[in-house]
Tab-separated table of C-alpha atoms and ligand atoms in Angstrom:
chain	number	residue	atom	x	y	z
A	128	UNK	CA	32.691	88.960	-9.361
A	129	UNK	CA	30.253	86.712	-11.191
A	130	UNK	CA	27.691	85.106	-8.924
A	131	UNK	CA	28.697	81.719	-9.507
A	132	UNK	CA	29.920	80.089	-6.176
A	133	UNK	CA	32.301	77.354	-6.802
A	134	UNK	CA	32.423	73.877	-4.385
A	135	UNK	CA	35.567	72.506	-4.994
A	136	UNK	CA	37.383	70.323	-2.686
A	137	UNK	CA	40.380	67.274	-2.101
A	138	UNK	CA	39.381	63.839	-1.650
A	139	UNK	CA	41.578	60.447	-0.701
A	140	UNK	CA	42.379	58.849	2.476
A	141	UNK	CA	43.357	59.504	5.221
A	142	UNK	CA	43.539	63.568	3.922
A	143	UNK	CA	45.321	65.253	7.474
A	144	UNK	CA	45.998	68.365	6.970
A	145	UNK	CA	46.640	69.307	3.441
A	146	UNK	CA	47.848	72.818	1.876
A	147	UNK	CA	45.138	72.745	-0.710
A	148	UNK	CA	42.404	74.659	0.640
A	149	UNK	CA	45.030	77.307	1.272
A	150	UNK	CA	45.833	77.198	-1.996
A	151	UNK	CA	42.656	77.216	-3.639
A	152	UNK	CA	41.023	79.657	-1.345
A	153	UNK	CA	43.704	82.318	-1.969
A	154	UNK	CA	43.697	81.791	-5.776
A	155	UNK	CA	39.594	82.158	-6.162
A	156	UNK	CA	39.961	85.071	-4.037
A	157	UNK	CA	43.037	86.686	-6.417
A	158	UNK	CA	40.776	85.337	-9.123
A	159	UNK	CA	37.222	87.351	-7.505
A	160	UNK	CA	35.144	84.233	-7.946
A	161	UNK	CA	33.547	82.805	-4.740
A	162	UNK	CA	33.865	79.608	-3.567
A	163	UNK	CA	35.391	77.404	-1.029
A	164	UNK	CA	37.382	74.150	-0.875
A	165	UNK	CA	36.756	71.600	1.410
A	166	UNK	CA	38.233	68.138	2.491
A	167	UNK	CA	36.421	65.399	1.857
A	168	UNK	CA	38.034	62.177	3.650
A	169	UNK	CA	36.768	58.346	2.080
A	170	UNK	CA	37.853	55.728	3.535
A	171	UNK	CA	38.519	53.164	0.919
A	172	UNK	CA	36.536	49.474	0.777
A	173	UNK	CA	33.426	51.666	1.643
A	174	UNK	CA	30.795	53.619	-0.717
A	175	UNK	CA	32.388	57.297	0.714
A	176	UNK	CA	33.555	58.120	-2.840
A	177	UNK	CA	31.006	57.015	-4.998
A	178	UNK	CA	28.526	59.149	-2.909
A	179	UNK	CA	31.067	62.048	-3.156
A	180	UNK	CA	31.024	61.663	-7.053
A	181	UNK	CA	27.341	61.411	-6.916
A	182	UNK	CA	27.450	64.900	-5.466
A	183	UNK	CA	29.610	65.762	-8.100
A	184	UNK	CA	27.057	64.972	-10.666
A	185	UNK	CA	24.227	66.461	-9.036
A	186	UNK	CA	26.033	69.327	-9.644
A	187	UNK	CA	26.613	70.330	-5.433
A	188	UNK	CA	30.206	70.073	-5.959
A	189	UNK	CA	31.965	71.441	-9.162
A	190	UNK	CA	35.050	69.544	-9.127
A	191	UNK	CA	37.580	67.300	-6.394
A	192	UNK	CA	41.141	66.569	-6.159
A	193	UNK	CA	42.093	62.964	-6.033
A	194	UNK	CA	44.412	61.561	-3.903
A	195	UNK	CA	46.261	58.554	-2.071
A	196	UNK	CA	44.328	55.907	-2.610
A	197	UNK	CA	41.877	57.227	-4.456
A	198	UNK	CA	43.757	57.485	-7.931
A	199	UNK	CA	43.695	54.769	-9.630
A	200	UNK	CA	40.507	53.136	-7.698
A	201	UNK	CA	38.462	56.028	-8.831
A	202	UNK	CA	38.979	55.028	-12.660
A	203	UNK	CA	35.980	52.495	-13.070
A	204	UNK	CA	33.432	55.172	-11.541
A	205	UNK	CA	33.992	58.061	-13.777
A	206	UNK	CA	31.886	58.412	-17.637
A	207	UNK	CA	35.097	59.501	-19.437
A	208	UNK	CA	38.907	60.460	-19.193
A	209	UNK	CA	40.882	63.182	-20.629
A	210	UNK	CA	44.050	61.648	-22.673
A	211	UNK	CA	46.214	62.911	-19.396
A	212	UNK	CA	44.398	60.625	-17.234
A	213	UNK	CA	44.293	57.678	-19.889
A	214	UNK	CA	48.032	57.971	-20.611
A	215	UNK	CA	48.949	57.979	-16.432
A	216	UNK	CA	46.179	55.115	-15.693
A	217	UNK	CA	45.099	57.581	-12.713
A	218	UNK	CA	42.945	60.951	-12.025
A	219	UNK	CA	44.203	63.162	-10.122
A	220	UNK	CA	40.837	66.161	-11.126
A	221	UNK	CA	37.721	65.614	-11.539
A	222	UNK	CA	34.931	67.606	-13.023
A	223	UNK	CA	31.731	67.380	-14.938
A	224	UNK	CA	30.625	68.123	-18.197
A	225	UNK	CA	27.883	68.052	-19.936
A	226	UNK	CA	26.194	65.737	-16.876
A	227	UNK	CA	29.167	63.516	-17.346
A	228	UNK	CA	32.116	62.599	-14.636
A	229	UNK	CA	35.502	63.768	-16.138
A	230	UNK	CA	38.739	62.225	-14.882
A	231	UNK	CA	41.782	64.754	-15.380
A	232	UNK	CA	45.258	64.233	-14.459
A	233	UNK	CA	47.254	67.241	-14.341
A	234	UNK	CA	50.301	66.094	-12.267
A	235	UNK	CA	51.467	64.913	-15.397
A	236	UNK	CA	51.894	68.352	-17.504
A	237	UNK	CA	52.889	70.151	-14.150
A	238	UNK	CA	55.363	67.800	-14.316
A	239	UNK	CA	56.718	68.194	-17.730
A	240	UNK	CA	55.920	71.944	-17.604
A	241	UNK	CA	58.001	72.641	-14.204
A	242	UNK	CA	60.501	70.054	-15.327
A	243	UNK	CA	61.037	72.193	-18.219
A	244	UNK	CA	60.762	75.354	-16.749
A	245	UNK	CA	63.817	74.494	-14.113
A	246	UNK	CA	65.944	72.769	-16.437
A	247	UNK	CA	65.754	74.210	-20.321
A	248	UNK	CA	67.819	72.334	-22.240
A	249	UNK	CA	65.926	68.960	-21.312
A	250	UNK	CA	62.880	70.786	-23.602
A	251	UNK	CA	65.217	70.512	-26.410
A	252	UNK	CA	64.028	67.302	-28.240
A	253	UNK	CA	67.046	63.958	-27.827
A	254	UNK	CA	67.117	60.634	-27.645
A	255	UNK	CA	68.174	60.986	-22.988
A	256	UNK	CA	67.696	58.128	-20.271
A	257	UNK	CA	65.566	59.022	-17.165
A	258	UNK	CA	65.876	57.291	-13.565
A	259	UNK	CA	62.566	57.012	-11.863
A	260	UNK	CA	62.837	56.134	-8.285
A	261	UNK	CA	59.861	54.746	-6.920
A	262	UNK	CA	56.741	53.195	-8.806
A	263	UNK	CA	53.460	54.743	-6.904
A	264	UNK	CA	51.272	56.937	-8.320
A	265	UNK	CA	53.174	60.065	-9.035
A	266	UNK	CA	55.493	57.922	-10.907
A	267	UNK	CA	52.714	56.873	-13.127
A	268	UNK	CA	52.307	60.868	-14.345
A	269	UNK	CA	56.392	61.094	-14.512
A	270	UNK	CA	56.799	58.411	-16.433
A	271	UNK	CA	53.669	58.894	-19.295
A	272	UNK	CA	54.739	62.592	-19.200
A	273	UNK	CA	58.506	61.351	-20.040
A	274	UNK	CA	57.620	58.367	-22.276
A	275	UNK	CA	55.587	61.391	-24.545
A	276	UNK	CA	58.157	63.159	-24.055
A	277	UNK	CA	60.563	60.324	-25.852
A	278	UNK	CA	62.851	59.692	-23.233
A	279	UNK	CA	64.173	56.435	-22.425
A	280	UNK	CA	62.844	55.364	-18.694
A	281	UNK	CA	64.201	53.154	-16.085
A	282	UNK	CA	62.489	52.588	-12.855
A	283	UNK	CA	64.203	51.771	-9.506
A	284	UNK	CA	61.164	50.171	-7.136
A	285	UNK	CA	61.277	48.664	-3.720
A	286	UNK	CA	58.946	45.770	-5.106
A	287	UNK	CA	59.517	45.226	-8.660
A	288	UNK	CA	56.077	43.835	-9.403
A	289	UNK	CA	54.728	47.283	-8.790
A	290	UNK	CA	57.203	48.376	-11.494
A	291	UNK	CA	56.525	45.391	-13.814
A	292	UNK	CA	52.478	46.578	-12.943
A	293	UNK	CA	52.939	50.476	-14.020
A	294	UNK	CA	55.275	49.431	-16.974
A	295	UNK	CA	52.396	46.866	-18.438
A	296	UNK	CA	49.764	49.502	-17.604
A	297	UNK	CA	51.409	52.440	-19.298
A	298	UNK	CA	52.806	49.938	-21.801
A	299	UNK	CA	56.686	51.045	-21.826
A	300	UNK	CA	57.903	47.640	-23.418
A	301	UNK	CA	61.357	49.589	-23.557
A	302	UNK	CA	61.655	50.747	-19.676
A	303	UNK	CA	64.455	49.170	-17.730
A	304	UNK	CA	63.122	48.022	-14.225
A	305	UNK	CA	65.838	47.511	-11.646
A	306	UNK	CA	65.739	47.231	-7.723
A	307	UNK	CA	66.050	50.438	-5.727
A	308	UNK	CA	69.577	49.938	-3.590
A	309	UNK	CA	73.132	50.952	-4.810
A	310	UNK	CA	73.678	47.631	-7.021
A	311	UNK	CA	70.611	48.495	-8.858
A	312	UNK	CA	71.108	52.070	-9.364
A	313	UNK	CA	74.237	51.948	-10.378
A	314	UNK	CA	73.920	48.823	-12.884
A	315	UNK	CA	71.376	52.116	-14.779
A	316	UNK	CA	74.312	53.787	-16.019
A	317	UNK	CA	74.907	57.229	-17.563
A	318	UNK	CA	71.752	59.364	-17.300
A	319	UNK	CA	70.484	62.739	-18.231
A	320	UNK	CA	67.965	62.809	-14.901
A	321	UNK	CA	66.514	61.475	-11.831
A	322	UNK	CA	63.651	61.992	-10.555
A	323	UNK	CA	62.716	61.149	-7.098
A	324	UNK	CA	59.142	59.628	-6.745
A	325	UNK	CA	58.889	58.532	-3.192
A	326	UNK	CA	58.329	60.081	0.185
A	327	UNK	CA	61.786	59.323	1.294
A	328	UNK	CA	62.982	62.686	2.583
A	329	UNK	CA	59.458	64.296	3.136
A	330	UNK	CA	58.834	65.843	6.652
A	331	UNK	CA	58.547	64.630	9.121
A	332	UNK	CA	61.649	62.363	8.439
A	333	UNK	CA	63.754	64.737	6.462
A	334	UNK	CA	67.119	62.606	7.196
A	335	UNK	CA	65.914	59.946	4.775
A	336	UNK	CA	67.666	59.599	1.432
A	337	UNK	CA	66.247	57.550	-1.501
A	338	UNK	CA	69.783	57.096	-3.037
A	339	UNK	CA	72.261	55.191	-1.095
A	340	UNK	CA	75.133	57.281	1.017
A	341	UNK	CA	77.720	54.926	-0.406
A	342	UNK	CA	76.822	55.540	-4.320
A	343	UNK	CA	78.182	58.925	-6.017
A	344	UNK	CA	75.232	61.054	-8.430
A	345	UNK	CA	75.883	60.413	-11.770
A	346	UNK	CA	78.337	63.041	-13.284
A	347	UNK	CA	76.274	65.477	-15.491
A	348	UNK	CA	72.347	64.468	-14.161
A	349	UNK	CA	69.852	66.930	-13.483
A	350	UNK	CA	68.017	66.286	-10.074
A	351	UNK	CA	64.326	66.693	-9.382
A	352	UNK	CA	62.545	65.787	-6.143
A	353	UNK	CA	58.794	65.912	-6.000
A	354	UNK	CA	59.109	66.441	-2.416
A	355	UNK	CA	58.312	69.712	-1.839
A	356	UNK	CA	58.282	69.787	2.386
A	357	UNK	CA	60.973	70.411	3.206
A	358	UNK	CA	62.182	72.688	0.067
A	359	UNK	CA	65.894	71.511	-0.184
A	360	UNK	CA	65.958	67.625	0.924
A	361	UNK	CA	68.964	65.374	1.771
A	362	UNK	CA	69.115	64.358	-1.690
A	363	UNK	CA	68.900	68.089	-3.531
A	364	UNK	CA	71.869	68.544	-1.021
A	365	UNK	CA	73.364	65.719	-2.073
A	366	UNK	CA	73.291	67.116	-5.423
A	367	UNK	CA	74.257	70.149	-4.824
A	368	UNK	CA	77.309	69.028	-3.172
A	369	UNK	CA	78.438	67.235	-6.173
A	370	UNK	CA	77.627	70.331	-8.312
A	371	UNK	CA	74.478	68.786	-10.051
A	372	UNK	CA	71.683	71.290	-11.284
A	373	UNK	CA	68.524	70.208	-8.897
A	374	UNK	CA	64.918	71.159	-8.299
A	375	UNK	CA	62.472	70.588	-5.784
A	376	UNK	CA	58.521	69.114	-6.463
A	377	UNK	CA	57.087	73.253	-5.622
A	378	UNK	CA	56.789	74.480	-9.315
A	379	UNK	CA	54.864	71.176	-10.284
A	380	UNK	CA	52.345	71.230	-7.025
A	381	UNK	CA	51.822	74.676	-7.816
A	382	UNK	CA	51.373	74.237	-11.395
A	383	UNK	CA	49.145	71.115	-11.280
A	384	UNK	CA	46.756	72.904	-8.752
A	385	UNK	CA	46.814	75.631	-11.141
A	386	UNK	CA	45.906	73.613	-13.878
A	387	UNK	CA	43.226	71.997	-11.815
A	388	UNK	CA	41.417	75.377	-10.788
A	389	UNK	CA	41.689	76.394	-14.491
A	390	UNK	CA	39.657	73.055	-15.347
A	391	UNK	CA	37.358	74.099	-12.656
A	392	UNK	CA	36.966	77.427	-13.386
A	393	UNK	CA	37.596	78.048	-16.767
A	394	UNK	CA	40.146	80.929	-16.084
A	395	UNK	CA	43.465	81.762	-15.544
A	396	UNK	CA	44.968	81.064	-11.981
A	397	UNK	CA	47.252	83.329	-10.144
A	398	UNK	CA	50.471	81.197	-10.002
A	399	UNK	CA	52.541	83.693	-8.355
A	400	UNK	CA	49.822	84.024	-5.413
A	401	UNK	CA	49.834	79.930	-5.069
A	402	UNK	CA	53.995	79.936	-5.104
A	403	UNK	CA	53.368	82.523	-2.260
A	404	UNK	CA	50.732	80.444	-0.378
A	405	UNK	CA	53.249	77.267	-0.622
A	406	UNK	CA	56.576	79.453	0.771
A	407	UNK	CA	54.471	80.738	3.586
A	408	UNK	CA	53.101	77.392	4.743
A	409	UNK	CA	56.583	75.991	4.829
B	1198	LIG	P1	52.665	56.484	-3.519
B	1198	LIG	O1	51.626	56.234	-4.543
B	1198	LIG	O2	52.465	55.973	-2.122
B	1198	LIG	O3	54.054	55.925	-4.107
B	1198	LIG	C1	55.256	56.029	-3.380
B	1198	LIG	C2	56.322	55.150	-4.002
B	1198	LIG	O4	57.487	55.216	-3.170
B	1198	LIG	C3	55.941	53.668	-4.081
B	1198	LIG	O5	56.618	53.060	-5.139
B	1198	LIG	C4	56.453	53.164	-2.737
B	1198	LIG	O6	56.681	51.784	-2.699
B	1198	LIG	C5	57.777	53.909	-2.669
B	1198	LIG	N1	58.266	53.958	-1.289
B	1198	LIG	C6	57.591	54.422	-0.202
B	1198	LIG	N2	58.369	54.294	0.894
B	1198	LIG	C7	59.533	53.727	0.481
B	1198	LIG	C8	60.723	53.339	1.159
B	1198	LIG	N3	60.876	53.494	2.477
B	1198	LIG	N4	61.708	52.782	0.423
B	1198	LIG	C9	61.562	52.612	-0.905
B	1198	LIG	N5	60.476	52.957	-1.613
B	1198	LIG	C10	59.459	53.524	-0.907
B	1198	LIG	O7	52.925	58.051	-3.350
B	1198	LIG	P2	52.879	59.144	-4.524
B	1198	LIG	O8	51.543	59.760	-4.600
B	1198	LIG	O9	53.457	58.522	-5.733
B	1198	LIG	O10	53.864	60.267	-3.926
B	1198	LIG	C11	55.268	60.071	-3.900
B	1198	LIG	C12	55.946	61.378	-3.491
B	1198	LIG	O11	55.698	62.368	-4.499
B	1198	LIG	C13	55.424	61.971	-2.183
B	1198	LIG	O12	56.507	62.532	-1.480
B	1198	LIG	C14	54.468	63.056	-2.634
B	1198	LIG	O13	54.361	64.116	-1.698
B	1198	LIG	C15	55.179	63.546	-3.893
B	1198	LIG	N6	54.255	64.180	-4.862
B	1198	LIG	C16	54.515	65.457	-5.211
B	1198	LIG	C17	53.707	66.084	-6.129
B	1198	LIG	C18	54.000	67.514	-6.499
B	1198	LIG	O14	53.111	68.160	-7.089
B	1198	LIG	N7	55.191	67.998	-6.259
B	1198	LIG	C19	52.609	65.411	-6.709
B	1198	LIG	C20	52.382	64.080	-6.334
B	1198	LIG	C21	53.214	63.477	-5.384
B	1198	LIG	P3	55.627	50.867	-1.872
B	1198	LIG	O15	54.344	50.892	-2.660
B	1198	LIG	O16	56.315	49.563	-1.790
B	1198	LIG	O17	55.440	51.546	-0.526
């Protein structure tokens, strides 16, 4: 044990009860380093978080968590951002160095890295087409981490100015934006994987279903839901039914938090401990 204690903590708005200081807690402790992880609510349209990052640079906290709907308005009030945060337009970690406010985003390599992980032969560089439902912030991450990634994307939003906003921002001139019902997904065609971005399915309404009852899977797509309450949603059963290789959002929340606490930290986190924290809390 060094004798360094570590303030760490989540901040967005409002934060109810989140898994992360489970998370965190048991990982320093795997980890011996002391420390604790708080929640830090701010409400948005008031100074909450720019006193919160003021504490940051004091040096009273170590490093936050950013989310909902904190990360993208967070941008303007940090010194610098690592090429993660710059490629999603959003932070998702924050830290300091060298007296300077850091913005990180690691929801975008847990991404790619669980994405990988679950489904190996979408690692293997090709020229494949990508269906991103939803256009929110996680969707941002997916779709910079699949853009560097050189797939081809097409987004499926409720309100296609959202879409036509995160396409300009990340600048994917070549992304396909369509509306998100059954005439829309289906005018996307033959793809190599979808990837739910939106709560539909999430507890507590597990019955929802972002893809229409009425509209088959495509034949031969990979499946992966960033949900990851409840573990198998309506629409990993949905693939499974139609024998389509699908994977839930647990390997990327656990590997983004991991990357997180390594930015934090400096060390290795216990990713096996934080899988076990997330299968006991659902
Ligand atoms: P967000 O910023 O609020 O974006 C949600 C997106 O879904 C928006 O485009 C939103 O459109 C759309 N949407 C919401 N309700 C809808 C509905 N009824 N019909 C159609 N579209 C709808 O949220 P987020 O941060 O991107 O999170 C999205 C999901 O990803 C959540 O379930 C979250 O838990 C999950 N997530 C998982 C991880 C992980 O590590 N596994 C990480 C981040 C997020 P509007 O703006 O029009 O509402």
């Amino acid at each position: 044990m060094t004798d360094k204690v570590f303030h760490l903590g989540l901040t967005g708005f409002p934060l109810g009860h989140s898994l992360s200081p489970a998370l965190h807690t048991a990982a320093l402790q795997v980890m011996r380093l002391k420390g604790e992880y708080g929640l830090y609510p701010a409400a948005p349209e008031t100074a909450d978080l720019q006193c919160l990052l003021g504490r940051v640079r004091q040096g009273e906290l170590d490093g936050l968590n950013v989310t909902i709907p904190h990360k993208q308005t967070v941008l303007p009030l940090l010194d610098a951002l690592e090429p993660a945060a710059r490629a999603a337009g959003a932070v998702n970690v924050i830290f300091r160095r060298d007296h300077l406010l850091i913005g990180d985003n690691t929801d975008l390599p847990g991404f790619l890295s669980d994405l990988h992980q679950q489904f190996p032969h979408l690692a293997v560089p090709g020229q494949r087409k990508v269906l991103v439902l939803g256009a929110g912030g996680a969707a941002r991450a997916v779709c910079a981490a699949l853009h560097s990634a050189g797939w081809q994307l097409c987004l499926a939003a409720r309100r296609p100015e959202q879409a036509a906003g995160l396409m300009a921002d990340l600048r994917l001139s070549s992304a396909e934006s369509l509306p998100l019902d059954a005439a829309g997904l289906s005018a996307c065609g033959s793809v190599a994987l979808i990837v739910n971005a939106t709560p539909l399915g999430m507890a507590p309404n597990p019955q929802n279903n972002p893809w229409p009852a009425s509209l088959p899977l495509p034949a031969g797509a990979c499946i992966y839901d960033l949900i990851y309450n409840p573990s198998v949603t309506r629409l990993l059963q949905q693939a499974q039914q139609a024998g389509l290789s699908a994977a839930s959002g647990a390997g990327m929340l656990v590997e983004q938090a991991a990357l997180a606490l390594e930015r934090w930290t400096g060390r290795p986190a216990p990713r096996q401990v934080m899988k076990q924290v997330l299968n006991n809390w659902r």
